[in-house]
mmCIF file of C-alpha atoms in Angstrom:
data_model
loop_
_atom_site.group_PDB
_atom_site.id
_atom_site.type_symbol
_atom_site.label_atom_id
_atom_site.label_comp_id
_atom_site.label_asym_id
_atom_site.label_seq_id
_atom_site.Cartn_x
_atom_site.Cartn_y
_atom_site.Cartn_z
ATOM 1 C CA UNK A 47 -64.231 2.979 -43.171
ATOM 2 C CA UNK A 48 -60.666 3.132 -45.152
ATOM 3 C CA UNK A 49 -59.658 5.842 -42.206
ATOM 4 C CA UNK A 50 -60.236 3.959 -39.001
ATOM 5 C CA UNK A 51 -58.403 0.071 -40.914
ATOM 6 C CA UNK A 52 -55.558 2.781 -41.571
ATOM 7 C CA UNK A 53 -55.452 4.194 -37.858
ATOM 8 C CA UNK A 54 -55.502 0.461 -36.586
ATOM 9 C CA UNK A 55 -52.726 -0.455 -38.981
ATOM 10 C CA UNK A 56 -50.914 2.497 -38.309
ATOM 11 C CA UNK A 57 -51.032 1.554 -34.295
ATOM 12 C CA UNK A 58 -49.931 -1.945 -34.978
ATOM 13 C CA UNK A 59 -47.233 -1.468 -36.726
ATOM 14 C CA UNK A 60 -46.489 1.078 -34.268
ATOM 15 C CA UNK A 61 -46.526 -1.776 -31.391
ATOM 16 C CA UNK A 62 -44.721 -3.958 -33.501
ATOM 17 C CA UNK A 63 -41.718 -1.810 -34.084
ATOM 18 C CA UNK A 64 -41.562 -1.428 -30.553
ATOM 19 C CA UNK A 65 -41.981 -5.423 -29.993
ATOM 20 C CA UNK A 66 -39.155 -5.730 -31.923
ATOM 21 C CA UNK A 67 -36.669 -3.017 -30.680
ATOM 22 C CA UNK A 68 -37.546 -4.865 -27.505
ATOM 23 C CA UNK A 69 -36.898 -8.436 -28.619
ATOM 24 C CA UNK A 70 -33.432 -7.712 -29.553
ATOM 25 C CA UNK A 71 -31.883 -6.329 -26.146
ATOM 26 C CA UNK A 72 -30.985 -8.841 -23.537
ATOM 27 C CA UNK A 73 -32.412 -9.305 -20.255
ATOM 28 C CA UNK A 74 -30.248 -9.248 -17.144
ATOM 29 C CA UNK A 75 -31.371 -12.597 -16.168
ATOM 30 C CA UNK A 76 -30.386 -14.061 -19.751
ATOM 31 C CA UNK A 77 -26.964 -12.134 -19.172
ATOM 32 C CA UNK A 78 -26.105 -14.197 -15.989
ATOM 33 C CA UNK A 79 -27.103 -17.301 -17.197
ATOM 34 C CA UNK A 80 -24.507 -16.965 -20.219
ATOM 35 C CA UNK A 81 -22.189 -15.596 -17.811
ATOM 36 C CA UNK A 82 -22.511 -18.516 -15.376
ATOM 37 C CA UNK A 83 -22.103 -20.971 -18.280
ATOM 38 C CA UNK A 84 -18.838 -19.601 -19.042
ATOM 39 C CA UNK A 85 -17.553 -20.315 -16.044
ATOM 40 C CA UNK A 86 -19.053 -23.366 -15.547
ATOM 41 C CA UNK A 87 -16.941 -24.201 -18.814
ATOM 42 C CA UNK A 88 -13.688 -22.415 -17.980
ATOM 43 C CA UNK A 89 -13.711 -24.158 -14.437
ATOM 44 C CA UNK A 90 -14.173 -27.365 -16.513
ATOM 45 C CA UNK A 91 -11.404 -26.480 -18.994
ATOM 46 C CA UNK A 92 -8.414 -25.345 -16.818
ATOM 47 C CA UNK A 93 -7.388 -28.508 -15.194
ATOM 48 C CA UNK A 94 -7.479 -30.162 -19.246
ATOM 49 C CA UNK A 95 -5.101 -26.995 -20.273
ATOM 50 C CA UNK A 96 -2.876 -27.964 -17.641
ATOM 51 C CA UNK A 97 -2.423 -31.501 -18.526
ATOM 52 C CA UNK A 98 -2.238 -30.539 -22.001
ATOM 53 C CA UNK A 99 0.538 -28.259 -20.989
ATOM 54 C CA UNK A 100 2.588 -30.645 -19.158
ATOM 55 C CA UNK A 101 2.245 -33.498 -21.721
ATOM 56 C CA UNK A 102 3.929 -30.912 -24.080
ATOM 57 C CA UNK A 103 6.553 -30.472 -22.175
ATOM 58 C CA UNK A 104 7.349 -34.109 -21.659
ATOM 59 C CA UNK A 105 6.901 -34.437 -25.347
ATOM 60 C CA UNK A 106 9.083 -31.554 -25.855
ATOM 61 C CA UNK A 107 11.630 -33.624 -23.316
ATOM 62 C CA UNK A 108 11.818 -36.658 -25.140
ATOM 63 C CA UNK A 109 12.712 -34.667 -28.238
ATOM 64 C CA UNK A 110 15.496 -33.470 -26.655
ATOM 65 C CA UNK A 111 16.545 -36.973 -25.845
ATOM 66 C CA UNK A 112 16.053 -38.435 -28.666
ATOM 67 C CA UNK A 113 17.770 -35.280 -30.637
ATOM 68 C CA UNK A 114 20.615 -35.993 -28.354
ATOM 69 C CA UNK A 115 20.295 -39.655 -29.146
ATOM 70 C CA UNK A 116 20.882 -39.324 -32.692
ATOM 71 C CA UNK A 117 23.714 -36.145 -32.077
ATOM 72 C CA UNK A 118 25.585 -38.542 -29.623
ATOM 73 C CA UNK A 119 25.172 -41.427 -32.396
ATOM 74 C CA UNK A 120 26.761 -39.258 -34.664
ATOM 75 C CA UNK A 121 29.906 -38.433 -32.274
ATOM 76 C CA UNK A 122 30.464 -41.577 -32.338
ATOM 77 C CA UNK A 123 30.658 -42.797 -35.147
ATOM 78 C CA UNK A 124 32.886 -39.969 -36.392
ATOM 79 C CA UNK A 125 35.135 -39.835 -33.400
ATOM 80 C CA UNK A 126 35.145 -43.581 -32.914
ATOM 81 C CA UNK A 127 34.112 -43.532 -29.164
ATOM 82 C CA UNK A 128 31.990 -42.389 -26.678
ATOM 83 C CA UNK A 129 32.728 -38.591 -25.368
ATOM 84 C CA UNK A 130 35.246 -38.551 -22.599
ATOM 85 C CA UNK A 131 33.576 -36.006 -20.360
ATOM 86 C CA UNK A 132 32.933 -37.241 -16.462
ATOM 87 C CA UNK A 133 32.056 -35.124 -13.420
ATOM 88 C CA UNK A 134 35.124 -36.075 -11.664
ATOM 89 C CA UNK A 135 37.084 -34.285 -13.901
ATOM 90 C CA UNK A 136 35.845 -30.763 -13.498
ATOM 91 C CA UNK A 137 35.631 -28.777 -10.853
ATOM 92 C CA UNK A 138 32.208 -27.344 -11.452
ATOM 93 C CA UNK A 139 28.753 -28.278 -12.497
ATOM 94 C CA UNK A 140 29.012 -25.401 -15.115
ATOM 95 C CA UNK A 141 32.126 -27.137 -16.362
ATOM 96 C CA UNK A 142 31.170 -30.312 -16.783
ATOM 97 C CA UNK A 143 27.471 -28.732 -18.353
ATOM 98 C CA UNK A 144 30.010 -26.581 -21.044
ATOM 99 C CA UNK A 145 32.117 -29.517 -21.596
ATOM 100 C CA UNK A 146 29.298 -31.680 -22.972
ATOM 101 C CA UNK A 147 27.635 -28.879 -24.881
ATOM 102 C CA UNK A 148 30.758 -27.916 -26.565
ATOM 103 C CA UNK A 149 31.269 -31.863 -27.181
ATOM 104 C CA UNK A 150 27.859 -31.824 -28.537
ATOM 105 C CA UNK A 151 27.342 -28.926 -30.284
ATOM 106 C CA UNK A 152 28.944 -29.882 -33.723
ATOM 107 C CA UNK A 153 26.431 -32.431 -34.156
ATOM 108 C CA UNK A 154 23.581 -30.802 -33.887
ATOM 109 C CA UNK A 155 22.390 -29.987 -30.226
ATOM 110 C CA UNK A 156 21.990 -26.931 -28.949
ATOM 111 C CA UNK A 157 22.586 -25.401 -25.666
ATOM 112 C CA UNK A 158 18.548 -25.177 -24.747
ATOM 113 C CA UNK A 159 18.224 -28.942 -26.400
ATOM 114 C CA UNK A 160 20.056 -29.740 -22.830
ATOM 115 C CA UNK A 161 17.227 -28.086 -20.312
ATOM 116 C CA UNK A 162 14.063 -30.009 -19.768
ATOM 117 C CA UNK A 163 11.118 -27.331 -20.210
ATOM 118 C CA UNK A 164 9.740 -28.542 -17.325
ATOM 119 C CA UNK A 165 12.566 -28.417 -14.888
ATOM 120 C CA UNK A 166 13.259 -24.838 -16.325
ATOM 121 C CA UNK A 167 9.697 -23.544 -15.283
ATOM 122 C CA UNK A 168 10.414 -25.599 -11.704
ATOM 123 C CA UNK A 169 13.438 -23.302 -11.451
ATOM 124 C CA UNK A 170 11.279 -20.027 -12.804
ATOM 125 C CA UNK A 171 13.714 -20.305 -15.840
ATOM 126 C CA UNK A 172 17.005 -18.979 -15.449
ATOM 127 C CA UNK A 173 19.379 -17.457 -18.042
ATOM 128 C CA UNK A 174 20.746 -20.864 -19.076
ATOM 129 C CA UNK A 175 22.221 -19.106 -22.605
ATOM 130 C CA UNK A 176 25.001 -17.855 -20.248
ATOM 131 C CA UNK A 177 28.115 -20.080 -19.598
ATOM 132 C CA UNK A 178 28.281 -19.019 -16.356
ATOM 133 C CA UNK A 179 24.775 -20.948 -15.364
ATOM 134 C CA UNK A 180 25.346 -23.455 -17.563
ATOM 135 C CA UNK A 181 23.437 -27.000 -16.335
ATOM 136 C CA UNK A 182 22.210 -30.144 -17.791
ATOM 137 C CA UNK A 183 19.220 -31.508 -17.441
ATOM 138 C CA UNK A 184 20.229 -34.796 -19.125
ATOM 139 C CA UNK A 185 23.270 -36.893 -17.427
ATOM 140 C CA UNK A 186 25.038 -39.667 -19.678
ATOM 141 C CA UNK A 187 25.947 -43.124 -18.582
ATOM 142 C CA UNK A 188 29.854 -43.606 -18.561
ATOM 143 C CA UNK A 189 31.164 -45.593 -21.412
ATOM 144 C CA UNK A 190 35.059 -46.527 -21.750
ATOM 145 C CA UNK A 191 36.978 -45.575 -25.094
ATOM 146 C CA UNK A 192 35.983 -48.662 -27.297
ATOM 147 C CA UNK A 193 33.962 -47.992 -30.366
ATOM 148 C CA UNK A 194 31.365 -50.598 -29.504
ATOM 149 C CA UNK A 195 30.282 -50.055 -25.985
ATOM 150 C CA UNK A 196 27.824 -47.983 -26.183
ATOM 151 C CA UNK A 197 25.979 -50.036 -28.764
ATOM 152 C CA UNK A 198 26.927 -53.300 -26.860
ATOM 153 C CA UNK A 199 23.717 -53.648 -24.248
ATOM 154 C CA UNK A 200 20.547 -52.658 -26.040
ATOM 155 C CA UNK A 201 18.698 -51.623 -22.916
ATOM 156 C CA UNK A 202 21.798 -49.634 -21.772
ATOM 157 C CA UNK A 203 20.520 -46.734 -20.824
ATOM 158 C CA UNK A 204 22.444 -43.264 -22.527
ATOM 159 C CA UNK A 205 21.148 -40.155 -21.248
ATOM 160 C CA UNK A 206 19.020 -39.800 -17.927
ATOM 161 C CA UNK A 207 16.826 -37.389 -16.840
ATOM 162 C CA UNK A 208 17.783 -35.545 -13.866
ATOM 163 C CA UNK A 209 14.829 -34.502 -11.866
ATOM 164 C CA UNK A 210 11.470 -37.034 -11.745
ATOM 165 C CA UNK A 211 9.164 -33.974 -13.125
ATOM 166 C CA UNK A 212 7.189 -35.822 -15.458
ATOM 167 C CA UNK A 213 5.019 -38.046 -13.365
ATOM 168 C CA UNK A 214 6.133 -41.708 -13.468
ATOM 169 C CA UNK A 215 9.888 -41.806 -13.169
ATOM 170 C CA UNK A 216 12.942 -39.507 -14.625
ATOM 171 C CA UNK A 217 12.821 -40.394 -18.878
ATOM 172 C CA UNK A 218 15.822 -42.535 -19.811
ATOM 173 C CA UNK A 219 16.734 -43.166 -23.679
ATOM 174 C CA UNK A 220 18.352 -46.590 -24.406
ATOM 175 C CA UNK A 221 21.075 -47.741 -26.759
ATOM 176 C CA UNK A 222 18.349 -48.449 -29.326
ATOM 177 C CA UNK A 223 16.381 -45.100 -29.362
ATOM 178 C CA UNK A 224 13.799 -45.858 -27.519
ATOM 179 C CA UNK A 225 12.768 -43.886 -24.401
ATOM 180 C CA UNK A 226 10.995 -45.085 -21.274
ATOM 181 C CA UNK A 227 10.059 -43.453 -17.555
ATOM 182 C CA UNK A 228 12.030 -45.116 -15.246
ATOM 183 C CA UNK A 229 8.868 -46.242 -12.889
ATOM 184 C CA UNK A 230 8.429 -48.393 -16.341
ATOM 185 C CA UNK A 231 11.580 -49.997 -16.877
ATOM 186 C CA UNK A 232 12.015 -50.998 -12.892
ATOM 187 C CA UNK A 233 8.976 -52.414 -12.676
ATOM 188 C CA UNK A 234 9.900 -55.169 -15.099
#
């Protein structure tokens, strides 16, 4: 009787090697499903990348006003006034971007602190290291040559945004650092 309990043993462990070999490969119908999830959670998860994306770059924006804030703060308290640089006086967009970048640039702001990241994708983001292509994605507010008038209105707007890429106005940064979307600030 030892014989056939050993056969029977034999034959089941047979089957259940096979059970299990079995049990560990995927069905094609388990394969979509997982597949079809995944997209079901991509499709979900695109549209929140791309709102991520674009508050980064507005985030990334107001650093560069607020860097230029503080730079321009600095100018001005060493050199006693506000920069002297005005369209009228140059010929060229380039000109006037150069002038204020070269005004600028000994207190701390770079050349690509000047180019929203958002405007520069807009315009499939040209060379804007070279001179030659030189813009500004910022504009200042004209102050005369007195030491105190840019500190004399504390919701005197500085530096303006050019282009309304953000969503709820062009981003403005006042006399006391703070920043604000123009669709804000005309509202009130």
């Amino acid at each position: 009787m030892a014989k056939p309990s050993r056969q029977r043993s034999g034959i089941a462990r047979g089957r259940g090697a096979a059970r299990r070999r079995t049990a560990c490969a995927f069905t094609l119908l388990e394969l979509l499903i997982v597949l079809t999830i995944i997209g079901i959670l991509a499709t979900l998860l695109i549209p929140v990348y791309g709102h991520l994306r674009a508050r980064a770059q507005k985030v990334r924006c107001m650093a560069n006003l607020r860097g230029r804030y503080v730079g321009t703060d600095l100018y001005v308290q060493e050199k006693g006034s506000w920069p002297q640089i005005f369209l009228k006086n140059f010929t060229t967009g380039e000109d006037y971007a150069n002038a204020w970048i070269g005004a600028l640039e000994p207190f701390g702001i770079e050349r690509r602190t000047w180019i929203c990241p958002t405007i520069q994708e807009l315009l499939h983001s040209p060379d804007y290291n070279n001179p030659a292509l030189a813009r500004i994605d910022y504009v200042s507010t004209g102050f005369d040559d007195k030491p105190t008038s840019p500190h004399q209105w504390p919701r005197q707007p500085w530096f303006i945004e050019t282009g309304d890429v953000h969503g709820n106005g062009n981003l403005i940064i006042f006399t006391d650092g703070s920043i604000a979307e123009t669709n804000n600030v005309l509202s009130k």
